[in-house]
Tab-separated table of C-alpha atoms in Angstrom:
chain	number	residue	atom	x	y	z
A	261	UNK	CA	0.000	0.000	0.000
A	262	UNK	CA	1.413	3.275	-0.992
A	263	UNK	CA	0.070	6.783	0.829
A	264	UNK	CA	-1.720	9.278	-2.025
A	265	UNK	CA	-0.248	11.635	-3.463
A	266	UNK	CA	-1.617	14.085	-0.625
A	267	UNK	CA	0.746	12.547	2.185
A	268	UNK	CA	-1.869	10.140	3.404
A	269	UNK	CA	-4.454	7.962	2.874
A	270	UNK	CA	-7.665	9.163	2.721
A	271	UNK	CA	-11.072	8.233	4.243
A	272	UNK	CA	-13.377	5.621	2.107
A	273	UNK	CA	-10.102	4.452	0.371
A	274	UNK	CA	-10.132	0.756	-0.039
A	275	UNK	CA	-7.662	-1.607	-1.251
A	276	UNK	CA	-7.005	-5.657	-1.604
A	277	UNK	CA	-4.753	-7.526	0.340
A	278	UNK	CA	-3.418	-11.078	0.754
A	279	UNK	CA	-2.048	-10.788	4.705
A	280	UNK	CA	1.074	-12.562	5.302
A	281	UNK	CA	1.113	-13.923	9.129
A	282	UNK	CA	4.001	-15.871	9.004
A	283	UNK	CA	5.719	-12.592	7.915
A	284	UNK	CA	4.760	-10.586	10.995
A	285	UNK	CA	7.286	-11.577	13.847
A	286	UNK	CA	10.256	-10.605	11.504
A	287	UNK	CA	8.960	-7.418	10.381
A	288	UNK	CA	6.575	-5.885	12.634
A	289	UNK	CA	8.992	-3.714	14.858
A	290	UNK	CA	10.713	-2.778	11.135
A	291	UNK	CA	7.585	-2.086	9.691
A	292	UNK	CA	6.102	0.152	12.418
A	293	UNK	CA	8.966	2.255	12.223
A	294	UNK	CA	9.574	2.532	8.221
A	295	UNK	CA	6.179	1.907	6.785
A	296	UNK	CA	3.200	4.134	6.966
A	297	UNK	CA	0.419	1.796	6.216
A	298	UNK	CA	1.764	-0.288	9.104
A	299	UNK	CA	1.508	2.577	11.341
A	300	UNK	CA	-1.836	3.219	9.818
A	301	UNK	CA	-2.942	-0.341	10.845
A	302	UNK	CA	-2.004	-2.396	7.780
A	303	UNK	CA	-0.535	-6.025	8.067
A	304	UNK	CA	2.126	-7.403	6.688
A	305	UNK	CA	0.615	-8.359	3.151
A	306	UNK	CA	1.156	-8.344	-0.610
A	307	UNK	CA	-1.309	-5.734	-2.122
A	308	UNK	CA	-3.040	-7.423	-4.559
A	309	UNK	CA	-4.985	-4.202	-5.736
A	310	UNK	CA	-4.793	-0.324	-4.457
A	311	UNK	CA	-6.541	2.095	-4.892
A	312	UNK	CA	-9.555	-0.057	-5.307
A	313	UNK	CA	-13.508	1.314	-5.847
A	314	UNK	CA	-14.048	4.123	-3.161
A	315	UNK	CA	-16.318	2.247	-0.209
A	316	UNK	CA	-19.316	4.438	-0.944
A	317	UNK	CA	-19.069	1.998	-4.514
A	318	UNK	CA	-18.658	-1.202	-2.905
A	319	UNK	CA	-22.338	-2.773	-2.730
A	320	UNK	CA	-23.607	-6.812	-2.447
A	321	UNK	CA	-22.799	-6.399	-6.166
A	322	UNK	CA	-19.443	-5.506	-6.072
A	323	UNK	CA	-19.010	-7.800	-3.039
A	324	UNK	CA	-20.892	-10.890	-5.289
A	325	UNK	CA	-18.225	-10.028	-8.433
A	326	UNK	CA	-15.049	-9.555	-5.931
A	327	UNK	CA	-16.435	-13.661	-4.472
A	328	UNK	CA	-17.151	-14.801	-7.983
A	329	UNK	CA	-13.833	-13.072	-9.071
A	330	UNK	CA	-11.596	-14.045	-6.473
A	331	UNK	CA	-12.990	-17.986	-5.739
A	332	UNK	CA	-11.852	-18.891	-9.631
A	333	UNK	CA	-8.379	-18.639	-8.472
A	334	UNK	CA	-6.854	-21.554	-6.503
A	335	UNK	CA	-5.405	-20.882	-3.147
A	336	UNK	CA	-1.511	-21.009	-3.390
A	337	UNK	CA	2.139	-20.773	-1.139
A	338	UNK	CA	4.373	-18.631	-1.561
A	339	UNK	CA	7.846	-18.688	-0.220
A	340	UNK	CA	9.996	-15.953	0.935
A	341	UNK	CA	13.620	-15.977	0.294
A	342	UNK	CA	15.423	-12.799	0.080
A	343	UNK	CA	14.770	-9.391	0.258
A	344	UNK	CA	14.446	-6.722	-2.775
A	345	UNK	CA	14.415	-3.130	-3.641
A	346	UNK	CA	11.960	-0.533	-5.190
A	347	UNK	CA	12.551	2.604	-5.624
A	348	UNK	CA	12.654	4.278	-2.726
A	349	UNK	CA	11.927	0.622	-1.166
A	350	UNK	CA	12.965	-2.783	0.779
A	351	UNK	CA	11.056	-5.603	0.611
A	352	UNK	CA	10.261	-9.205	0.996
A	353	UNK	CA	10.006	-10.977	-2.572
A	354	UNK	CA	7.196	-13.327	-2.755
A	355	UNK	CA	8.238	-16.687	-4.996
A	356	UNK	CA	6.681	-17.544	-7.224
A	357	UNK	CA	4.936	-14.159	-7.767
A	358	UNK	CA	2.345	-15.730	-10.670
A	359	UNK	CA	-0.900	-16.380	-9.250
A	360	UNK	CA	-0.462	-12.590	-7.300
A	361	UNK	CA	0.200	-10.830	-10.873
A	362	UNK	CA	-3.259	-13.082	-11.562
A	363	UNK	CA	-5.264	-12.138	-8.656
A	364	UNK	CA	-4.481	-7.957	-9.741
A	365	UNK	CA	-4.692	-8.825	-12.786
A	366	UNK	CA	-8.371	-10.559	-13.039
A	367	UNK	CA	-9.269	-7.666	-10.382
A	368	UNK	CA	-7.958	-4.926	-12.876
A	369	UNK	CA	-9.209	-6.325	-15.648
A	370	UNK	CA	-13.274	-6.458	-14.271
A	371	UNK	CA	-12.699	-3.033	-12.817
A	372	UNK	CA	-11.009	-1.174	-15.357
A	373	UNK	CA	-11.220	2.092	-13.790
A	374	UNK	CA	-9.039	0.682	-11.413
A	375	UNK	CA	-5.297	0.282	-12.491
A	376	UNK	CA	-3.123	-0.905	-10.274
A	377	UNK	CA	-1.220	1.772	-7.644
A	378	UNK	CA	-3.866	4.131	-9.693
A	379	UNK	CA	-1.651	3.629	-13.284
A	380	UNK	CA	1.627	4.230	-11.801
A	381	UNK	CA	4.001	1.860	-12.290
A	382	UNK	CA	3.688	0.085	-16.038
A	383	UNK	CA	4.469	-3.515	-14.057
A	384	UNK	CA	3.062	-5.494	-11.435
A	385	UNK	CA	5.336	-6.385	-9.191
A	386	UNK	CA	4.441	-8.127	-5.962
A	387	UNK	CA	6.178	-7.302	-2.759
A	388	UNK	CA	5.801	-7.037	1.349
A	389	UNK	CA	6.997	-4.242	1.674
A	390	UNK	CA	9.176	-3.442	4.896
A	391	UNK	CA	10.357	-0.068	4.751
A	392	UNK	CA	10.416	2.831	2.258
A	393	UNK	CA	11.908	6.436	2.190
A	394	UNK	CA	15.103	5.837	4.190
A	395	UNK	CA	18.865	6.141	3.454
A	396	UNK	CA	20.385	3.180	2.043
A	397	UNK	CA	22.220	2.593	5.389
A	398	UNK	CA	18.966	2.387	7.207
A	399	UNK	CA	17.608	-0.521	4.319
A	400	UNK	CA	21.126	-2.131	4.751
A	401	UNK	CA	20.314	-2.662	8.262
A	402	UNK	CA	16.965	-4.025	8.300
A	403	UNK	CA	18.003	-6.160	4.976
A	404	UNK	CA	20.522	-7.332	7.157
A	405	UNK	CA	18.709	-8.251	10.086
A	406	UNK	CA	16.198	-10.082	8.091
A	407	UNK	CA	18.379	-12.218	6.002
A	408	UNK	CA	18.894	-14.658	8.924
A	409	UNK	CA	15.333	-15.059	9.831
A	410	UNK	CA	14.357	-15.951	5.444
A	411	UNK	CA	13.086	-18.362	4.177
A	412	UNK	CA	9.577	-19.109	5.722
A	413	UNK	CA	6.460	-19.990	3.318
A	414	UNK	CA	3.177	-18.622	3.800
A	415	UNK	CA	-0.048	-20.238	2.727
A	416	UNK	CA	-2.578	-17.864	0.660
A	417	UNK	CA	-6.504	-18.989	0.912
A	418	UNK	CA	-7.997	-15.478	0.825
A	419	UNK	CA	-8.209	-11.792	-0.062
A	420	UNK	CA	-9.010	-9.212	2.513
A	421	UNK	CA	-10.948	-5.868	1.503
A	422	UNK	CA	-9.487	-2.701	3.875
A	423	UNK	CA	-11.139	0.258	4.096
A	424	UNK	CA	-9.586	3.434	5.958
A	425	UNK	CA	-11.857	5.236	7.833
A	426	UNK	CA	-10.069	8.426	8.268
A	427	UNK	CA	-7.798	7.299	11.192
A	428	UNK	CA	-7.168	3.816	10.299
A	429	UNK	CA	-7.212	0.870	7.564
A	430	UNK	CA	-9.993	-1.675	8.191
A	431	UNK	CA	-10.802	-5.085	7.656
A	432	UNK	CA	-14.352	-5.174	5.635
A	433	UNK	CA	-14.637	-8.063	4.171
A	434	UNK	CA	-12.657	-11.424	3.197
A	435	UNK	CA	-13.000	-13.398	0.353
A	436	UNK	CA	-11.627	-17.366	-0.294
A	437	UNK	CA	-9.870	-18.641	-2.994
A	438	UNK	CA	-10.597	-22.008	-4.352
A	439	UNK	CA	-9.391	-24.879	-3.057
């Protein structure tokens, strides 16, 4: 999740997230300190989708296409080896990254008016990300730190719908994978 271009998120803003658990003891404390949406109440996840429809959009209609959507793709693992860099970012890089680039892809493609990071970025690339705007020094150290606690697999089943209400990001809504 990256803040708008206003500094911060925004009330009513929603987005689409696969959480990573398994993630969280290694990166909270990093996170917290080097990641806005985790100080804004995000987990540690792989965006699958942001910005997504504004909440005031998101009816039993758009909740029935997201299930119908979402449940044709097969849950999955992913494995976590090594950490990468963004622009501007460090993060955890999800292996293999396929059925993710699916999952935004399908999502993107039903709501067009929807791109990805709002149009952006001409890729989709899938990441947890840890920490962003620092010095290099500061990503050295946390990329440090975390290389002895890699690998560890995670197990995705479901996409969660957040929703910041002004103060904080939300869990609305979840919605399974097949099996």
């Amino acid at each position: 999740m990256a803040e708008d271009s206003t500094g911060g998120f925004r009330a009513g803003q929603t987005g689409l997230i696969v959480r990573i658990p398994e993630a969280e003891p290694f990166v909270r404390g990093w996170r917290e300190r080097f990641d806005p949406s985790a100080r804004a109440g995000v987990p540690a996840h792989i965006t699958v989708l942001f910005p997504f429809l504004d909440e005031s959009r998101i009816d039993a209609l758009v909740s029935s296409s997201l299930a119908d959507v979402l449940g044709g793709h097969l849950a999955f693992d992913l494995r976590f080896e090594r950490c990468g860099r963004l622009p501007g970012v460090l993060c955890l890089v999800p292996e293999p990254d396929t059925q993710l680039r699916q999952l935004t892809e399908a999502i993107a493609d039903r709501w067009p008016e929807t791109p990805p990071y709002g149009g952006r970025f001409a890729e989709i690339v899938p990441h947890l990300t840890i920490a962003q705007g620092q010095q290099d020094t500061v990503l050295e150290t946390v990329e440090a730190d975390l290389a002895g606690r890699l690998p560890f697999t995670s197990h995705v089943s479901s996409v969660e719908l957040i929703v910041h209400d002004g103060t904080k990001w939300q869990e609305r809504a979840s919605f399974t994978l097949g099996e």
